[in-house]
PDB file of N, CA and C in Angstrom:
ATOM      1  N   MET A   1       0.830  -1.180   0.000  1.00  0.00           N
ATOM      2  CA  MET A   1       0.000   0.000   0.000  1.00  0.00           C
ATOM      3  C   MET A   1       0.872   1.239   0.000  1.00  0.00           C
ATOM      4  N   THR A   2       0.439   2.192  -0.733  1.00  0.00           N
ATOM      5  CA  THR A   2       1.180   3.449  -0.747  1.00  0.00           C
ATOM      6  C   THR A   2       0.598   4.380   0.303  1.00  0.00           C
ATOM      7  N   ASP A   3       1.272   5.472   0.496  1.00  0.00           N
ATOM      8  CA  ASP A   3       0.831   6.430   1.513  1.00  0.00           C
ATOM      9  C   ASP A   3      -0.534   7.017   1.180  1.00  0.00           C
ATOM     10  N   THR A   4      -0.775   7.291  -0.072  1.00  0.00           N
ATOM     11  CA  THR A   4      -2.062   7.890  -0.438  1.00  0.00           C
ATOM     12  C   THR A   4      -3.192   6.899  -0.255  1.00  0.00           C
ATOM     13  N   GLU A   5      -2.949   5.632  -0.469  1.00  0.00           N
ATOM     14  CA  GLU A   5      -3.998   4.625  -0.273  1.00  0.00           C
ATOM     15  C   GLU A   5      -4.321   4.477   1.218  1.00  0.00           C
ATOM     16  N   GLN A   6      -3.305   4.592   2.055  1.00  0.00           N
ATOM     17  CA  GLN A   6      -3.535   4.494   3.490  1.00  0.00           C
ATOM     18  C   GLN A   6      -4.341   5.695   3.991  1.00  0.00           C
ATOM     19  N   GLN A   7      -4.065   6.856   3.441  1.00  0.00           N
ATOM     20  CA  GLN A   7      -4.807   8.042   3.854  1.00  0.00           C
ATOM     21  C   GLN A   7      -6.253   7.961   3.398  1.00  0.00           C
ATOM     22  N   ASN A   8      -6.472   7.411   2.202  1.00  0.00           N
ATOM     23  CA  ASN A   8      -7.829   7.320   1.677  1.00  0.00           C
ATOM     24  C   ASN A   8      -8.636   6.229   2.356  1.00  0.00           C
ATOM     25  N   SER A   9      -7.964   5.222   2.906  1.00  0.00           N
ATOM     26  CA  SER A   9      -8.694   4.124   3.527  1.00  0.00           C
ATOM     27  C   SER A   9      -9.138   4.434   4.957  1.00  0.00           C
ATOM     28  N   LYS A  10      -8.620   5.510   5.524  1.00  0.00           N
ATOM     29  CA  LYS A  10      -9.020   5.875   6.876  1.00  0.00           C
ATOM     30  C   LYS A  10     -10.477   6.338   6.863  1.00  0.00           C
ATOM     31  N   PRO A  11     -11.230   5.916   7.854  1.00  0.00           N
ATOM     32  CA  PRO A  11     -12.636   6.348   7.883  1.00  0.00           C
ATOM     33  C   PRO A  11     -12.730   7.842   8.197  1.00  0.00           C
ATOM     34  N   ASP A  12     -13.649   8.508   7.537  1.00  0.00           N
ATOM     35  CA  ASP A  12     -13.865   9.932   7.772  1.00  0.00           C
ATOM     36  C   ASP A  12     -14.624  10.119   9.072  1.00  0.00           C
ATOM     37  N   LYS A  13     -14.163  11.050   9.851  1.00  0.00           N
ATOM     38  CA  LYS A  13     -14.850  11.358  11.091  1.00  0.00           C
ATOM     39  C   LYS A  13     -15.791  12.521  10.813  1.00  0.00           C
ATOM     40  N   THR A  14     -17.054  12.243  10.832  1.00  0.00           N
ATOM     41  CA  THR A  14     -18.030  13.304  10.602  1.00  0.00           C
ATOM     42  C   THR A  14     -18.501  13.841  11.942  1.00  0.00           C
ATOM     43  N   LYS A  15     -18.792  15.115  11.947  1.00  0.00           N
ATOM     44  CA  LYS A  15     -19.264  15.743  13.175  1.00  0.00           C
ATOM     45  C   LYS A  15     -20.731  15.414  13.358  1.00  0.00           C
ATOM     46  N   VAL A  16     -21.047  14.986  14.552  1.00  0.00           N
ATOM     47  CA  VAL A  16     -22.427  14.678  14.884  1.00  0.00           C
ATOM     48  C   VAL A  16     -22.985  15.877  15.638  1.00  0.00           C
ATOM     49  N   LYS A  17     -24.047  16.463  15.119  1.00  0.00           N
ATOM     50  CA  LYS A  17     -24.648  17.613  15.776  1.00  0.00           C
ATOM     51  C   LYS A  17     -25.529  17.146  16.922  1.00  0.00           C
ATOM     52  N   LYS A  18     -25.303  17.745  18.066  1.00  0.00           N
ATOM     53  CA  LYS A  18     -26.122  17.416  19.225  1.00  0.00           C
ATOM     54  C   LYS A  18     -27.389  18.253  19.176  1.00  0.00           C
ATOM     55  N   LYS A  19     -28.461  17.677  19.624  1.00  0.00           N
ATOM     56  CA  LYS A  19     -29.696  18.438  19.734  1.00  0.00           C
ATOM     57  C   LYS A  19     -29.617  19.298  20.974  1.00  0.00           C
ATOM     58  N   LYS A  20     -30.062  20.527  20.822  1.00  0.00           N
ATOM     59  CA  LYS A  20     -30.049  21.421  21.975  1.00  0.00           C
ATOM     60  C   LYS A  20     -31.207  21.058  22.888  1.00  0.00           C
ATOM     61  N   SER A  21     -30.898  21.032  24.150  1.00  0.00           N
ATOM     62  CA  SER A  21     -31.944  20.682  25.101  1.00  0.00           C
ATOM     63  C   SER A  21     -32.923  21.846  25.244  1.00  0.00           C
ATOM     64  N   GLY A  22     -34.089  21.551  25.701  1.00  0.00           N
ATOM     65  CA  GLY A  22     -35.106  22.570  25.891  1.00  0.00           C
ATOM     66  C   GLY A  22     -34.698  23.591  26.920  1.00  0.00           C
ATOM     67  N   TRP A  23     -33.982  23.168  27.941  1.00  0.00           N
ATOM     68  CA  TRP A  23     -33.543  24.075  28.996  1.00  0.00           C
ATOM     69  C   TRP A  23     -32.533  25.077  28.451  1.00  0.00           C
ATOM     70  N   ARG A  24     -31.666  24.633  27.558  1.00  0.00           N
ATOM     71  CA  ARG A  24     -30.654  25.524  26.999  1.00  0.00           C
ATOM     72  C   ARG A  24     -31.298  26.619  26.154  1.00  0.00           C
ATOM     73  N   ILE A  25     -32.321  26.269  25.438  1.00  0.00           N
ATOM     74  CA  ILE A  25     -33.035  27.255  24.634  1.00  0.00           C
ATOM     75  C   ILE A  25     -33.851  28.170  25.539  1.00  0.00           C
ATOM     76  N   ALA A  26     -34.455  27.615  26.570  1.00  0.00           N
ATOM     77  CA  ALA A  26     -35.273  28.410  27.486  1.00  0.00           C
ATOM     78  C   ALA A  26     -34.437  29.425  28.247  1.00  0.00           C
ATOM     79  N   ARG A  27     -33.164  29.132  28.481  1.00  0.00           N
ATOM     80  CA  ARG A  27     -32.295  30.074  29.190  1.00  0.00           C
ATOM     81  C   ARG A  27     -32.154  31.381  28.439  1.00  0.00           C
ATOM     82  N   TRP A  28     -32.161  31.313  27.102  1.00  0.00           N
ATOM     83  CA  TRP A  28     -32.022  32.529  26.300  1.00  0.00           C
ATOM     84  C   TRP A  28     -33.180  33.486  26.536  1.00  0.00           C
ATOM     85  N   PHE A  29     -34.336  32.959  26.901  1.00  0.00           N
ATOM     86  CA  PHE A  29     -35.496  33.798  27.165  1.00  0.00           C
ATOM     87  C   PHE A  29     -35.719  34.015  28.655  1.00  0.00           C
ATOM     88  N   LEU A  30     -35.386  33.039  29.450  1.00  0.00           N
ATOM     89  CA  LEU A  30     -35.661  33.099  30.875  1.00  0.00           C
ATOM     90  C   LEU A  30     -34.714  34.050  31.608  1.00  0.00           C
ATOM     91  N   VAL A  31     -33.449  34.022  31.291  1.00  0.00           N
ATOM     92  CA  VAL A  31     -32.467  34.855  32.000  1.00  0.00           C
ATOM     93  C   VAL A  31     -32.733  36.348  31.778  1.00  0.00           C
ATOM     94  N   PRO A  32     -32.911  36.823  30.540  1.00  0.00           N
ATOM     95  CA  PRO A  32     -33.224  38.254  30.382  1.00  0.00           C
ATOM     96  C   PRO A  32     -34.539  38.647  31.051  1.00  0.00           C
ATOM     97  N   PHE A  33     -35.539  37.769  31.005  1.00  0.00           N
ATOM     98  CA  PHE A  33     -36.811  38.057  31.654  1.00  0.00           C
ATOM     99  C   PHE A  33     -36.624  38.203  33.159  1.00  0.00           C
ATOM    100  N   LEU A  34     -35.860  37.329  33.765  1.00  0.00           N
ATOM    101  CA  LEU A  34     -35.617  37.415  35.207  1.00  0.00           C
ATOM    102  C   LEU A  34     -34.801  38.654  35.567  1.00  0.00           C
ATOM    103  N   LEU A  35     -33.888  39.061  34.703  1.00  0.00           N
ATOM    104  CA  LEU A  35     -33.115  40.272  34.960  1.00  0.00           C
ATOM    105  C   LEU A  35     -34.000  41.518  34.936  1.00  0.00           C
ATOM    106  N   VAL A  36     -34.912  41.583  33.965  1.00  0.00           N
ATOM    107  CA  VAL A  36     -35.839  42.716  33.891  1.00  0.00           C
ATOM    108  C   VAL A  36     -36.778  42.709  35.097  1.00  0.00           C
ATOM    109  N   LEU A  37     -37.222  41.531  35.478  1.00  0.00           N
ATOM    110  CA  LEU A  37     -38.093  41.408  36.647  1.00  0.00           C
ATOM    111  C   LEU A  37     -37.368  41.849  37.929  1.00  0.00           C
ATOM    112  N   ALA A  38     -36.111  41.481  38.059  1.00  0.00           N
ATOM    113  CA  ALA A  38     -35.332  41.896  39.229  1.00  0.00           C
ATOM    114  C   ALA A  38     -35.098  43.404  39.227  1.00  0.00           C
ATOM    115  N   LEU A  39     -34.881  43.985  38.057  1.00  0.00           N
ATOM    116  CA  LEU A  39     -34.712  45.429  37.966  1.00  0.00           C
ATOM    117  C   LEU A  39     -35.982  46.154  38.396  1.00  0.00           C
ATOM    118  N   ALA A  40     -37.123  45.706  37.894  1.00  0.00           N
ATOM    119  CA  ALA A  40     -38.402  46.329  38.262  1.00  0.00           C
ATOM    120  C   ALA A  40     -38.679  46.162  39.753  1.00  0.00           C
ATOM    121  N   GLY A  41     -38.408  44.983  40.294  1.00  0.00           N
ATOM    122  CA  GLY A  41     -38.607  44.749  41.720  1.00  0.00           C
ATOM    123  C   GLY A  41     -37.696  45.603  42.568  1.00  0.00           C
ATOM    124  N   GLY A  42     -36.472  45.789  42.140  1.00  0.00           N
ATOM    125  CA  GLY A  42     -35.536  46.639  42.872  1.00  0.00           C
ATOM    126  C   GLY A  42     -35.937  48.104  42.835  1.00  0.00           C
ATOM    127  N   MET A  43     -36.459  48.545  41.684  1.00  0.00           N
ATOM    128  CA  MET A  43     -36.929  49.919  41.584  1.00  0.00           C
ATOM    129  C   MET A  43     -38.105  50.164  42.528  1.00  0.00           C
ATOM    130  N   VAL A  44     -39.032  49.231  42.550  1.00  0.00           N
ATOM    131  CA  VAL A  44     -40.196  49.367  43.424  1.00  0.00           C
ATOM    132  C   VAL A  44     -39.764  49.315  44.892  1.00  0.00           C
ATOM    133  N   ALA A  45     -38.913  48.377  45.231  1.00  0.00           N
ATOM    134  CA  ALA A  45     -38.476  48.248  46.625  1.00  0.00           C
ATOM    135  C   ALA A  45     -37.713  49.486  47.078  1.00  0.00           C
ATOM    136  N   GLY A  46     -36.848  49.992  46.238  1.00  0.00           N
ATOM    137  CA  GLY A  46     -36.067  51.157  46.622  1.00  0.00           C
ATOM    138  C   GLY A  46     -36.876  52.429  46.700  1.00  0.00           C
ATOM    139  N   TYR A  47     -37.785  52.603  45.752  1.00  0.00           N
ATOM    140  CA  TYR A  47     -38.538  53.858  45.696  1.00  0.00           C
ATOM    141  C   TYR A  47     -39.720  53.873  46.654  1.00  0.00           C
ATOM    142  N   VAL A  48     -40.412  52.756  46.761  1.00  0.00           N
ATOM    143  CA  VAL A  48     -41.624  52.714  47.593  1.00  0.00           C
ATOM    144  C   VAL A  48     -41.282  52.397  49.042  1.00  0.00           C
ATOM    145  N   VAL A  49     -40.503  51.359  49.267  1.00  0.00           N
ATOM    146  CA  VAL A  49     -40.229  50.919  50.637  1.00  0.00           C
ATOM    147  C   VAL A  49     -39.208  51.838  51.311  1.00  0.00           C
ATOM    148  N   LEU A  50     -38.070  52.036  50.668  1.00  0.00           N
ATOM    149  CA  LEU A  50     -37.029  52.847  51.292  1.00  0.00           C
ATOM    150  C   LEU A  50     -37.304  54.341  51.170  1.00  0.00           C
ATOM    151  N   GLY A  51     -37.827  54.763  50.025  1.00  0.00           N
ATOM    152  CA  GLY A  51     -38.067  56.187  49.802  1.00  0.00           C
ATOM    153  C   GLY A  51     -39.400  56.672  50.308  1.00  0.00           C
ATOM    154  N   LYS A  52     -40.262  55.748  50.677  1.00  0.00           N
ATOM    155  CA  LYS A  52     -41.588  56.077  51.210  1.00  0.00           C
ATOM    156  C   LYS A  52     -42.382  56.983  50.274  1.00  0.00           C
ATOM    157  N   GLN A  53     -42.367  56.638  48.978  1.00  0.00           N
ATOM    158  CA  GLN A  53     -43.125  57.369  47.970  1.00  0.00           C
ATOM    159  C   GLN A  53     -44.247  56.481  47.460  1.00  0.00           C
ATOM    160  N   ASP A  54     -45.174  57.072  46.693  1.00  0.00           N
ATOM    161  CA  ASP A  54     -46.278  56.270  46.174  1.00  0.00           C
ATOM    162  C   ASP A  54     -45.810  55.426  44.984  1.00  0.00           C
ATOM    163  N   ILE A  55     -46.473  54.291  44.819  1.00  0.00           N
ATOM    164  CA  ILE A  55     -46.064  53.334  43.795  1.00  0.00           C
ATOM    165  C   ILE A  55     -46.413  53.816  42.385  1.00  0.00           C
ATOM    166  N   GLY A  56     -47.305  54.773  42.274  1.00  0.00           N
ATOM    167  CA  GLY A  56     -47.729  55.251  40.962  1.00  0.00           C
ATOM    168  C   GLY A  56     -46.639  55.963  40.188  1.00  0.00           C
ATOM    169  N   SER A  57     -45.705  56.576  40.882  1.00  0.00           N
ATOM    170  CA  SER A  57     -44.664  57.336  40.188  1.00  0.00           C
ATOM    171  C   SER A  57     -43.371  56.554  39.977  1.00  0.00           C
ATOM    172  N   VAL A  58     -43.384  55.282  40.286  1.00  0.00           N
ATOM    173  CA  VAL A  58     -42.170  54.476  40.138  1.00  0.00           C
ATOM    174  C   VAL A  58     -41.762  54.361  38.671  1.00  0.00           C
ATOM    175  N   PHE A  59     -42.718  54.167  37.793  1.00  0.00           N
ATOM    176  CA  PHE A  59     -42.390  53.906  36.397  1.00  0.00           C
ATOM    177  C   PHE A  59     -42.554  55.134  35.511  1.00  0.00           C
ATOM    178  N   GLU A  60     -42.567  56.311  36.087  1.00  0.00           N
ATOM    179  CA  GLU A  60     -42.594  57.540  35.298  1.00  0.00           C
ATOM    180  C   GLU A  60     -41.171  57.947  34.943  1.00  0.00           C
ATOM    181  N   TRP A  61     -40.985  58.385  33.717  1.00  0.00           N
ATOM    182  CA  TRP A  61     -39.654  58.748  33.230  1.00  0.00           C
ATOM    183  C   TRP A  61     -39.105  59.952  34.008  1.00  0.00           C
ATOM    184  N   SER A  62     -39.956  60.912  34.328  1.00  0.00           N
ATOM    185  CA  SER A  62     -39.492  62.128  34.994  1.00  0.00           C
ATOM    186  C   SER A  62     -38.912  61.827  36.380  1.00  0.00           C
ATOM    187  N   THR A  63     -39.434  60.817  37.042  1.00  0.00           N
ATOM    188  CA  THR A  63     -38.909  60.440  38.360  1.00  0.00           C
ATOM    189  C   THR A  63     -37.459  59.993  38.254  1.00  0.00           C
ATOM    190  N   TRP A  64     -37.167  59.127  37.317  1.00  0.00           N
ATOM    191  CA  TRP A  64     -35.819  58.577  37.194  1.00  0.00           C
ATOM    192  C   TRP A  64     -34.868  59.565  36.550  1.00  0.00           C
ATOM    193  N   GLU A  65     -35.399  60.478  35.757  1.00  0.00           N
ATOM    194  CA  GLU A  65     -34.567  61.554  35.226  1.00  0.00           C
ATOM    195  C   GLU A  65     -34.110  62.463  36.370  1.00  0.00           C
ATOM    196  N   HIS A  66     -35.021  62.722  37.295  1.00  0.00           N
ATOM    197  CA  HIS A  66     -34.681  63.535  38.463  1.00  0.00           C
ATOM    198  C   HIS A  66     -33.636  62.831  39.337  1.00  0.00           C
ATOM    199  N   VAL A  67     -33.799  61.539  39.554  1.00  0.00           N
ATOM    200  CA  VAL A  67     -32.830  60.774  40.342  1.00  0.00           C
ATOM    201  C   VAL A  67     -31.463  60.783  39.652  1.00  0.00           C
ATOM    202  N   TYR A  68     -31.440  60.624  38.338  1.00  0.00           N
ATOM    203  CA  TYR A  68     -30.190  60.642  37.577  1.00  0.00           C
ATOM    204  C   TYR A  68     -29.498  62.000  37.724  1.00  0.00           C
ATOM    205  N   ASN A  69     -30.292  63.066  37.613  1.00  0.00           N
ATOM    206  CA  ASN A  69     -29.716  64.409  37.745  1.00  0.00           C
ATOM    207  C   ASN A  69     -29.177  64.655  39.158  1.00  0.00           C
ATOM    208  N   LEU A  70     -29.815  64.093  40.152  1.00  0.00           N
ATOM    209  CA  LEU A  70     -29.297  64.231  41.521  1.00  0.00           C
ATOM    210  C   LEU A  70     -27.969  63.491  41.716  1.00  0.00           C
ATOM    211  N   VAL A  71     -27.886  62.316  41.140  1.00  0.00           N
ATOM    212  CA  VAL A  71     -26.681  61.502  41.333  1.00  0.00           C
ATOM    213  C   VAL A  71     -25.504  62.051  40.529  1.00  0.00           C
ATOM    214  N   PHE A  72     -25.754  62.443  39.290  1.00  0.00           N
ATOM    215  CA  PHE A  72     -24.658  62.857  38.401  1.00  0.00           C
ATOM    216  C   PHE A  72     -24.619  64.356  38.181  1.00  0.00           C
ATOM    217  N   ALA A  73     -25.060  65.147  39.145  1.00  0.00           N
ATOM    218  CA  ALA A  73     -25.026  66.612  39.023  1.00  0.00           C
ATOM    219  C   ALA A  73     -23.584  67.098  39.102  1.00  0.00           C
ATOM    220  N   PRO A  74     -23.271  68.124  38.308  1.00  0.00           N
ATOM    221  CA  PRO A  74     -21.884  68.657  38.359  1.00  0.00           C
ATOM    222  C   PRO A  74     -21.622  69.463  39.600  1.00  0.00           C
TER     223      PRO A  74
END
């Protein structure tokens, strides 16, 4: 046998694609959802419980703009 015949007689190793598990796919949606939920919960807890303000103004843009201006004022 020549070298080229030996190389050609070797079995080809094909890549076998694994199926993605349902949990792995669900993580792509579950993790960002939980992060947004934690952010909203933290905003409510900080503004309503610690700040003793009404819950109606938690999700108003002007409230958080005011907080931003207080924190990063020159």
